[in-house]
Tab-separated table of C-alpha atoms and ligand atoms in Angstrom:
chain	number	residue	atom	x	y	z
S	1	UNK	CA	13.152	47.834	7.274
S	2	UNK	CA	9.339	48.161	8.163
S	3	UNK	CA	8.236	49.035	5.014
S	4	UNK	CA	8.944	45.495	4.031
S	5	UNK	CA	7.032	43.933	6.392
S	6	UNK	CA	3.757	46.475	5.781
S	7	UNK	CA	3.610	46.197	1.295
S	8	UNK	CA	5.823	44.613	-1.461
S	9	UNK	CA	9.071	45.900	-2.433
S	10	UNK	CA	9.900	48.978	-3.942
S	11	UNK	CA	11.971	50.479	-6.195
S	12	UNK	CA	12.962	52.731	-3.111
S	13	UNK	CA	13.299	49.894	-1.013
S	14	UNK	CA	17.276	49.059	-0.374
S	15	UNK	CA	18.379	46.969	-2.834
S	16	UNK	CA	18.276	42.916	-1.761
S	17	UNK	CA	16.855	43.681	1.914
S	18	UNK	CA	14.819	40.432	1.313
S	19	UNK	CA	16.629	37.968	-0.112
S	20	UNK	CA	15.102	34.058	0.041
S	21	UNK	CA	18.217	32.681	-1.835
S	22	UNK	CA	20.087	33.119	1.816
S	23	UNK	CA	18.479	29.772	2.838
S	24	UNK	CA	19.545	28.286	-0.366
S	25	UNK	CA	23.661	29.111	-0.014
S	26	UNK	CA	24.696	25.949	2.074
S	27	UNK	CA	23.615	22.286	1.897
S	28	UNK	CA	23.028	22.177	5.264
S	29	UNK	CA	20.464	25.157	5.482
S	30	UNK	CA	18.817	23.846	2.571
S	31	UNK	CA	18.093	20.222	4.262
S	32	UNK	CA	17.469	22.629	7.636
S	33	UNK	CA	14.361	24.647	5.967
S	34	UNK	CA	13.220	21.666	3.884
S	35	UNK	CA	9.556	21.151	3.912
S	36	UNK	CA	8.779	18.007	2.407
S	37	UNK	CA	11.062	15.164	3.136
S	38	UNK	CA	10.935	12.105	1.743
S	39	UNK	CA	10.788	8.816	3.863
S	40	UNK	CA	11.248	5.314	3.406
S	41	UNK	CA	8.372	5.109	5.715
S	42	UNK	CA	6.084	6.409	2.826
S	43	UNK	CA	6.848	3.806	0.426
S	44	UNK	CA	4.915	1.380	-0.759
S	45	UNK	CA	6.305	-1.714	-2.961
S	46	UNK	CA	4.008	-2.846	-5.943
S	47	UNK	CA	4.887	-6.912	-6.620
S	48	UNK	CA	3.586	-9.363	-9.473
S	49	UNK	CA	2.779	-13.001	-8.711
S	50	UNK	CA	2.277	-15.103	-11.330
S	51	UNK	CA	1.035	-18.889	-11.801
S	52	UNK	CA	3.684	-21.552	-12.190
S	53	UNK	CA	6.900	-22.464	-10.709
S	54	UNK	CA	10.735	-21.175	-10.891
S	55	UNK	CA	9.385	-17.970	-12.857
S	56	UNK	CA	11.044	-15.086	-12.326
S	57	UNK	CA	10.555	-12.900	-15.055
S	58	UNK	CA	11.640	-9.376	-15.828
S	59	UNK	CA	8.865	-7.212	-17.681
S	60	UNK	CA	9.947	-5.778	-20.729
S	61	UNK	CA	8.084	-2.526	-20.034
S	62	UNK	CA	8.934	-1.823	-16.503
S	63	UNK	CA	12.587	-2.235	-16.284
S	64	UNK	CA	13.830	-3.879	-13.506
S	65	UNK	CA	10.390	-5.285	-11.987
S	66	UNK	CA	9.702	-8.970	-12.179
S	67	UNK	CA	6.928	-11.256	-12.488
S	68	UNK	CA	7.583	-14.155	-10.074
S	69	UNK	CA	5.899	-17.295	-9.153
S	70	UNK	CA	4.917	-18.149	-5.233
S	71	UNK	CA	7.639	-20.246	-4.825
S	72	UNK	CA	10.227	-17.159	-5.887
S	73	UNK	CA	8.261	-14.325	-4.263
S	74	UNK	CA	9.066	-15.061	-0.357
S	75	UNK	CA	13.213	-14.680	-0.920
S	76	UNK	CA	12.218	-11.411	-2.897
S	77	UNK	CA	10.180	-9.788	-0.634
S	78	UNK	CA	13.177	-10.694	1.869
S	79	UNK	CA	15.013	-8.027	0.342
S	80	UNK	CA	12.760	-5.185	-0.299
S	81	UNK	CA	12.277	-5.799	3.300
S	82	UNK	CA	15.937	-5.824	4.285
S	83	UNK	CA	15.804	-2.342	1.997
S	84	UNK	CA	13.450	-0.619	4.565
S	85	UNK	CA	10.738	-0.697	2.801
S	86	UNK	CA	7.441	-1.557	4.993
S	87	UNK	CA	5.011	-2.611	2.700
S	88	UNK	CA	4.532	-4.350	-0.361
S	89	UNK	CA	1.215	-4.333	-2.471
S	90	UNK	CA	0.775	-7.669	-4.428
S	91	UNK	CA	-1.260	-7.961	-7.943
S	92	UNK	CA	-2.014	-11.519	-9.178
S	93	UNK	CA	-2.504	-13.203	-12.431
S	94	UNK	CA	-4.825	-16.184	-13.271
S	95	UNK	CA	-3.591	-19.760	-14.757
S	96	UNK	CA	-6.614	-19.977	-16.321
S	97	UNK	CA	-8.902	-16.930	-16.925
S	98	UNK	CA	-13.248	-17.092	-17.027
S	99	UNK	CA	-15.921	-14.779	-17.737
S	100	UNK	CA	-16.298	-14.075	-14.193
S	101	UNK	CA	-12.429	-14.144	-13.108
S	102	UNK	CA	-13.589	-17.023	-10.185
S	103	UNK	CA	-9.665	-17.993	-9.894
S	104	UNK	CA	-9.337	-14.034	-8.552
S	105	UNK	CA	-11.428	-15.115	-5.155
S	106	UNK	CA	-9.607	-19.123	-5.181
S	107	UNK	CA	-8.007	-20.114	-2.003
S	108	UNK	CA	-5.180	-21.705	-4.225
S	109	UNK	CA	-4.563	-18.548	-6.373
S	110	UNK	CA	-1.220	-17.120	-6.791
S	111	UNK	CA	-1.785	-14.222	-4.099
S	112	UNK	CA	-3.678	-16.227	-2.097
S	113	UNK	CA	-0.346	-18.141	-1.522
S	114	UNK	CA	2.148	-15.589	-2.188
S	115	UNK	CA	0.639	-13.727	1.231
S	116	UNK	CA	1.810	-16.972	3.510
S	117	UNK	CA	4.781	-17.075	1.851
S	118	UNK	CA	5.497	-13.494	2.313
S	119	UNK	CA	4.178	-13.985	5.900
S	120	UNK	CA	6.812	-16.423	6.587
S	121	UNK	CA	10.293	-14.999	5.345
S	122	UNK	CA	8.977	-11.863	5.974
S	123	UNK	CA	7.115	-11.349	9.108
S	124	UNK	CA	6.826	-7.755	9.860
S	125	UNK	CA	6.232	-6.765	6.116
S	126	UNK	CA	2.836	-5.450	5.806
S	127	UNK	CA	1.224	-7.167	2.705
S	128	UNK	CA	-1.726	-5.025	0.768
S	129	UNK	CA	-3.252	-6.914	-2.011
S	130	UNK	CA	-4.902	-5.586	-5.089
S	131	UNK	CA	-8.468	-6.665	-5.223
S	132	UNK	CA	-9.705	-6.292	-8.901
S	133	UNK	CA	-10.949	-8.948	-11.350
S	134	UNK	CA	-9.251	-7.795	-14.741
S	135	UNK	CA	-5.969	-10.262	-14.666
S	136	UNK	CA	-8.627	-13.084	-14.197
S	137	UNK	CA	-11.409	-12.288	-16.325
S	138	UNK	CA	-10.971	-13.706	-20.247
S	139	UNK	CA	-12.736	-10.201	-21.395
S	140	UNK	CA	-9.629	-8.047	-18.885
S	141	UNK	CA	-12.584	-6.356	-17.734
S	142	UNK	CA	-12.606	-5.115	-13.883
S	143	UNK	CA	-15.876	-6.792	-13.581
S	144	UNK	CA	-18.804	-9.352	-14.929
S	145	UNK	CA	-20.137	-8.201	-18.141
S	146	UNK	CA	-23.554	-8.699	-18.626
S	147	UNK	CA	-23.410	-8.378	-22.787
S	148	UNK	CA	-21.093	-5.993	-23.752
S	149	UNK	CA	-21.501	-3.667	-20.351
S	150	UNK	CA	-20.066	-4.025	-16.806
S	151	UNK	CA	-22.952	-5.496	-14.091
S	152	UNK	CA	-21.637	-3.229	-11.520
S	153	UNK	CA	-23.470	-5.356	-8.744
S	154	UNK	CA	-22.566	-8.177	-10.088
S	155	UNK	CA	-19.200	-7.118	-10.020
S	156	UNK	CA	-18.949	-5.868	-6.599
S	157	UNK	CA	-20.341	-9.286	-5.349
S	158	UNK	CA	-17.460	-11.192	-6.741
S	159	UNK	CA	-14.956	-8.059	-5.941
S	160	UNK	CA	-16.025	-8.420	-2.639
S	161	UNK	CA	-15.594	-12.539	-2.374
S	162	UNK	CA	-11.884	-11.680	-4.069
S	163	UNK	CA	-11.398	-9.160	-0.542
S	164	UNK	CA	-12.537	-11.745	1.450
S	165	UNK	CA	-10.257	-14.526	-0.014
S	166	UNK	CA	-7.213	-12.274	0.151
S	167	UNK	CA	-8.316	-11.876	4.063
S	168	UNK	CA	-8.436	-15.377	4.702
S	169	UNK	CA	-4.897	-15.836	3.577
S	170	UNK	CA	-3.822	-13.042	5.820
S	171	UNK	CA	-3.702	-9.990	3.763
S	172	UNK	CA	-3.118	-6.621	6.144
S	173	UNK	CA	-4.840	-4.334	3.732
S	174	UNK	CA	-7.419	-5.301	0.656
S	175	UNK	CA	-7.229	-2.492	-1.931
S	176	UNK	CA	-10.144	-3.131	-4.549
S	177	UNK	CA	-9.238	-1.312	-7.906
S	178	UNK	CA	-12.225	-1.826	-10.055
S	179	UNK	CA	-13.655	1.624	-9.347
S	180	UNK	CA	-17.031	0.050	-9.350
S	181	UNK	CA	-19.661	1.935	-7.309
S	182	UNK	CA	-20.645	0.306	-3.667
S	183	UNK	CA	-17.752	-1.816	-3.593
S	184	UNK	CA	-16.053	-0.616	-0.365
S	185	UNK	CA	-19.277	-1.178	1.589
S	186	UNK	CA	-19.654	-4.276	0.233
S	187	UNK	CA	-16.088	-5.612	1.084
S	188	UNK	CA	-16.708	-3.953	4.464
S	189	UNK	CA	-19.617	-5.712	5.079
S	190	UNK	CA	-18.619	-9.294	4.101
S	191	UNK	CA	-15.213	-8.942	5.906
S	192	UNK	CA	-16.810	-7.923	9.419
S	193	UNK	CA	-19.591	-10.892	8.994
S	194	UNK	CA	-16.668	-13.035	8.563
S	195	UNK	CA	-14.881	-11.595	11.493
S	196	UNK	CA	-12.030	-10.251	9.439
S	197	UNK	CA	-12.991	-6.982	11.508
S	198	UNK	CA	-9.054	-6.142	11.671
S	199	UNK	CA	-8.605	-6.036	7.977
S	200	UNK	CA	-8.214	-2.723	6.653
S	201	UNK	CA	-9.105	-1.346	3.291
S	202	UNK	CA	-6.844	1.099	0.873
S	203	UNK	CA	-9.698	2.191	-1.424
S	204	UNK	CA	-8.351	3.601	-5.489
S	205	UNK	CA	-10.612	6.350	-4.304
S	206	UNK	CA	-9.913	8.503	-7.703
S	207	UNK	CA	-8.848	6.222	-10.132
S	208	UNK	CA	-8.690	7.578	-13.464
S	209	UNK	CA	-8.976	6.022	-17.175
S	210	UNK	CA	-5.157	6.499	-17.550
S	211	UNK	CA	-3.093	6.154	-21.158
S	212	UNK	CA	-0.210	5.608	-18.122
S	213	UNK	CA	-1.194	2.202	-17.457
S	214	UNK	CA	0.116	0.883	-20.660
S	215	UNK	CA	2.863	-1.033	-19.095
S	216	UNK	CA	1.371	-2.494	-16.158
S	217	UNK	CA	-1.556	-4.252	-18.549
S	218	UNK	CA	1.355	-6.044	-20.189
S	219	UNK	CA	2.885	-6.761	-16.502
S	220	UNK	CA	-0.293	-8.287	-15.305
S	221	UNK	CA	-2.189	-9.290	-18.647
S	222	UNK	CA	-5.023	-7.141	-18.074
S	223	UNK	CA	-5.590	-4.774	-21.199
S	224	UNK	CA	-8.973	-5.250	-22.026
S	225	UNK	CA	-10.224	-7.484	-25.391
S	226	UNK	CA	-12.881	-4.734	-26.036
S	227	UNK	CA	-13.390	-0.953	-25.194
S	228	UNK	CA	-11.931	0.985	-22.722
S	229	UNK	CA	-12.373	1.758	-19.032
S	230	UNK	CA	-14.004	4.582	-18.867
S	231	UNK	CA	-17.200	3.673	-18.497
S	232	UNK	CA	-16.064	2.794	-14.704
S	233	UNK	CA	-12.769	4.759	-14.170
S	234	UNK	CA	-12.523	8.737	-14.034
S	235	UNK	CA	-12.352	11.256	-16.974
S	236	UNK	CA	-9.173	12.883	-16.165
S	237	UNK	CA	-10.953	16.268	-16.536
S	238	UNK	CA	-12.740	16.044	-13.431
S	239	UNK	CA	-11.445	16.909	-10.201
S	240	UNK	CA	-14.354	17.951	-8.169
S	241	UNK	CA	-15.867	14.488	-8.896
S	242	UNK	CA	-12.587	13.112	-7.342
S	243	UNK	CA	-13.953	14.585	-3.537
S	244	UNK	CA	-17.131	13.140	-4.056
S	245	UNK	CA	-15.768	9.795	-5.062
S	246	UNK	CA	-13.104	9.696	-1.940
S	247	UNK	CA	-15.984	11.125	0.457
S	248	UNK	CA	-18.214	8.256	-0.496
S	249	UNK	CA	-15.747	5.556	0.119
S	250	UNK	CA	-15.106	6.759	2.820
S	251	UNK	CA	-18.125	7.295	4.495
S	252	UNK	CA	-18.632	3.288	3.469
S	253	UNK	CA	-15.616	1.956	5.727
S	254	UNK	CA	-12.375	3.056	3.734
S	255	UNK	CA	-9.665	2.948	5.836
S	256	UNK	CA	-6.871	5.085	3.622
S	257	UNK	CA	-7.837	6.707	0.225
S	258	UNK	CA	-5.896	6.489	-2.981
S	259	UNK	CA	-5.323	8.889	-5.741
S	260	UNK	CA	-3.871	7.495	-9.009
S	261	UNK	CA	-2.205	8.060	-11.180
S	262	UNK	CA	-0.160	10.227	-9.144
S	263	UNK	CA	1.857	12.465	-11.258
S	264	UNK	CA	-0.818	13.805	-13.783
S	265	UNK	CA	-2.495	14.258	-11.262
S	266	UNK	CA	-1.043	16.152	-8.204
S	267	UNK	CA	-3.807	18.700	-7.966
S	268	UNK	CA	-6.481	16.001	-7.564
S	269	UNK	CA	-3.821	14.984	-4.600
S	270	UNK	CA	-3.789	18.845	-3.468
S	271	UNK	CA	-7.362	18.853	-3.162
S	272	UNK	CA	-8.406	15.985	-1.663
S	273	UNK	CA	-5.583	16.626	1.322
S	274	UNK	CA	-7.290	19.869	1.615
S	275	UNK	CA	-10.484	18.127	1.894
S	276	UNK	CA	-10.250	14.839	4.100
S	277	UNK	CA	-7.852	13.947	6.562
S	278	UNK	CA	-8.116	10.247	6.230
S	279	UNK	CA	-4.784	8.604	5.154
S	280	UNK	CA	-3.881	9.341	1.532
S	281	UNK	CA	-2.116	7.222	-0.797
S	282	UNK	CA	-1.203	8.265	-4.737
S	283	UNK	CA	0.379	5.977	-7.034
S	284	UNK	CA	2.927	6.700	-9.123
S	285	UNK	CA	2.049	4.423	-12.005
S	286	UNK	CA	4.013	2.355	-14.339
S	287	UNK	CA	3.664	4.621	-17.322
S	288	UNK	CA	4.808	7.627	-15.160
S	289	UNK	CA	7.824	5.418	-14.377
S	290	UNK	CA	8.539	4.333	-16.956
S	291	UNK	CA	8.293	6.852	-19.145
S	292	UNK	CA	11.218	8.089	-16.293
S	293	UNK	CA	13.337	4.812	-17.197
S	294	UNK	CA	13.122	4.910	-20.577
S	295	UNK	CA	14.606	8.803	-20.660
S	296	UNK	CA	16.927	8.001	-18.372
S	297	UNK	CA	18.038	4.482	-20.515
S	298	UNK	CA	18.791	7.133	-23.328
S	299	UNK	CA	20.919	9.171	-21.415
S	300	UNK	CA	18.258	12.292	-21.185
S	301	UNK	CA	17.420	12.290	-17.693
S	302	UNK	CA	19.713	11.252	-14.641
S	303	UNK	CA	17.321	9.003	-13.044
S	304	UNK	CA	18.014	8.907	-9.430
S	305	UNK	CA	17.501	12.702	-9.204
S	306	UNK	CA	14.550	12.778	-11.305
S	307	UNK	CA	12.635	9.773	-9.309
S	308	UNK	CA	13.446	11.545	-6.234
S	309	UNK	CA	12.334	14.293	-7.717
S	310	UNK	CA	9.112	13.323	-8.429
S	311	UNK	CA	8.464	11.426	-5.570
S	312	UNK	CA	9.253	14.113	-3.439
S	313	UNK	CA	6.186	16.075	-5.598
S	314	UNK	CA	3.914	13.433	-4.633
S	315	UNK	CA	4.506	13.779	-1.127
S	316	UNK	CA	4.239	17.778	-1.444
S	317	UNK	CA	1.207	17.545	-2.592
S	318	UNK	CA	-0.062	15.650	-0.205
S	319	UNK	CA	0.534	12.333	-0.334
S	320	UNK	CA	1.184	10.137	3.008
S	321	UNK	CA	1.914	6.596	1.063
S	322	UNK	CA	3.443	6.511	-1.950
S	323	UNK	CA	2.757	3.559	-3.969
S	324	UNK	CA	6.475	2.896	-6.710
S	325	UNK	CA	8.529	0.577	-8.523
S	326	UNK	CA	11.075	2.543	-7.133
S	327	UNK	CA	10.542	1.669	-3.790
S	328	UNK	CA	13.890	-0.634	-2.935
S	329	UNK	CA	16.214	1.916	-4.930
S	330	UNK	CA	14.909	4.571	-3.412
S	331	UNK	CA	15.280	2.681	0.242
S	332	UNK	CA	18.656	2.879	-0.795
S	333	UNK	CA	19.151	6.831	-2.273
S	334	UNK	CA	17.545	7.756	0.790
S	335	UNK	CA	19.628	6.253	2.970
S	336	UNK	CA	22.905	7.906	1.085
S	337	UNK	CA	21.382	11.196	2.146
S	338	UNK	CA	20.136	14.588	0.730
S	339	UNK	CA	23.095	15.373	-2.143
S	340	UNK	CA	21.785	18.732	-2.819
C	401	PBG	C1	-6.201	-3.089	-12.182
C	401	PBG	C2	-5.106	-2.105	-11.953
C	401	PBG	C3	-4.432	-1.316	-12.885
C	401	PBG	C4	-3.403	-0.675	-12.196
C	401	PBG	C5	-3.503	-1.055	-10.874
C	401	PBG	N1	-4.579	-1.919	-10.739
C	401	PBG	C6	-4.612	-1.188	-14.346
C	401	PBG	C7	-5.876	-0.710	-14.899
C	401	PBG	O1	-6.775	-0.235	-14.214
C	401	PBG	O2	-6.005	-0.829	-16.123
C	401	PBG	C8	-2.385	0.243	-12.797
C	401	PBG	C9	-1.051	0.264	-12.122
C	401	PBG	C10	0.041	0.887	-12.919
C	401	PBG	O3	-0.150	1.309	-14.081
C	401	PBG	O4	1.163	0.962	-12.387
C	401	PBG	N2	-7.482	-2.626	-12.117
């Protein structure tokens, strides 16, 4: 017996002395020596609010999500509340779009409302909103060009007068996307001189130039006219880069960090958890999902087990809030229990 406790196994050792698949013979002792488990707590809803009235719109690339006007988005968040889930995280659209996005930061936007409404049917949901200018601006940039580049001050001036606008209307959590550089400490800044002290911020920490954003652009009309991102997001061959980016945000006022995409990029998740032990988020983004969905439409992967699945990887690696479309269904898997 002691000689498998001092080296590794032998061919002289007797036969099946250690033995891990003991833990794996009953249901029961699996769920006993789990070591990730998945919470409703974690989850984090992702909603689109759109101009107009009486829309309610299901996009054709993320099964099962809508795009709904103010007036349709307090009776919906009703229900992902009723689900369990805690949080939702709200992305806008403009009516009209501009070079420098300026309905993004408007008072009467479609967040901007959407947040009181949200407030009022639901008043213990937390509300994050996504603070980026690419839905608004008529290039889908995630900033002010100045020719054909990205003024990154510029940019973080306006970013940071979007924050502030989503504050005013009573946003919990401001979560700027744009991955342009100094934009935390900007919104910091402006929020606390406008005593909106209390309001956190969920920075995209590591956000990378994705291909797995394909359906969300058409969600929230945001592919960009000309070029790419990647002059402002991350090349997803860098990881080390991702510590420096999440250690500067930090270090300028972010409240909770945010790794995305989420599946492609579970290492990045790994390390920075090693790293920093600030809140993390990691989104699981709508090409990861829905790449999910569509196998599942076609009969090639049951989705239930494979969104739990991969959800459950997300939180392995590291992850504290998950950010999903799959929030409400899962709310409601998770309450039927373990079935393995
Ligand atoms: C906007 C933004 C994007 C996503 C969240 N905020 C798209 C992008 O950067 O092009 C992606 C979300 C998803 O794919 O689910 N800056």
């Amino acid at each position: 017996m002691r000689e498998h406790l001092i080296g590794p196994m032998t061919a002289a050792d007797e036969v099946g002395a250690l033995r891990p698949r003991r833990l794996r013979r009953l249901a029961g002792l699996r769920r006993l020596v789990r070591e990730t488990r998945l919470s409703v707590d974690q989850l984090l809803y992702p909603m689109f609010v759109v101009p107009g009235e009486g829309v309610e719109t299901e996009i054709g690339s993320l099964p099962g999500q809508m795009q709904r006007s103010v007036d349709r988005i307090g009776t919906a968040a009703r229900e992902v509340a009723d689900a369990g889930i805690q949080a939702v995280l709200l992305f806008g659209q403009a009516a009209v779009k501009s070079p420098e996005g300026h309905e993004a930061s408007s008072p009467a936007g479609a967040v901007q409302r959407a947040i009181g409404e949200i407030k009022e049917t639901s008043p213990d949901l937390v509300v994050f909103t996504d603070v980026c200018l690419c839905a608004y601006t008529d290039h889908g940039h995630c900033g002010v060009l100045h020719g054909q580049t990205i003024d990154n001050d510029a940019s973080v001036e306006r970013i940071a007068d979007v924050a502030l606008s989503h504050a005013r209307a009573g946003a919990d959590v401001v979560a700027p996307s744009d991955m342009m550089d100094g934009r935390v400490g900007a919104i910091r800044s402006l929020l606390d001189a406008e005593s909106f002290s209390e309001t956190a911020i969920m920075a995209y920490a590591a956000k990378y130039a994705s291909a797995f954003y394909g359906p969300f652009r058409e969600a929230s009309g945001s592919a960009p006219a000309f070029g790419d991102r990647r002059g402002y997001q991350m090349d997803p061959g860098n990881a080390r880069e991702a510590l420096r980016e999440v250690g500067l945000d930090l270090e300028e006022g972010a409240d909770i960090v945010m790794v995305k995409p989420a599946l492609t990029y579970l290492d990045v998740i790994a390390r920075v958890r090693a790293e920093y032990d600030a809140p993390l988020a990691a989104y699981l983004v709508s090409g990861e999902f829905a790449a999910i969905k569509a196998a599942a439409a076609r009969g090639w992967l049951d989705e239930r087990a494979a969104a739990l699945e991969a959800l459950t990887a997300v939180a392995r690696a590291g992850a504290d809030i998950i950010i999903t479309y799959w929030a409400p269904e899962a709310a409601g898997w998770l309450d039927e229990g373990p079935t393995h």
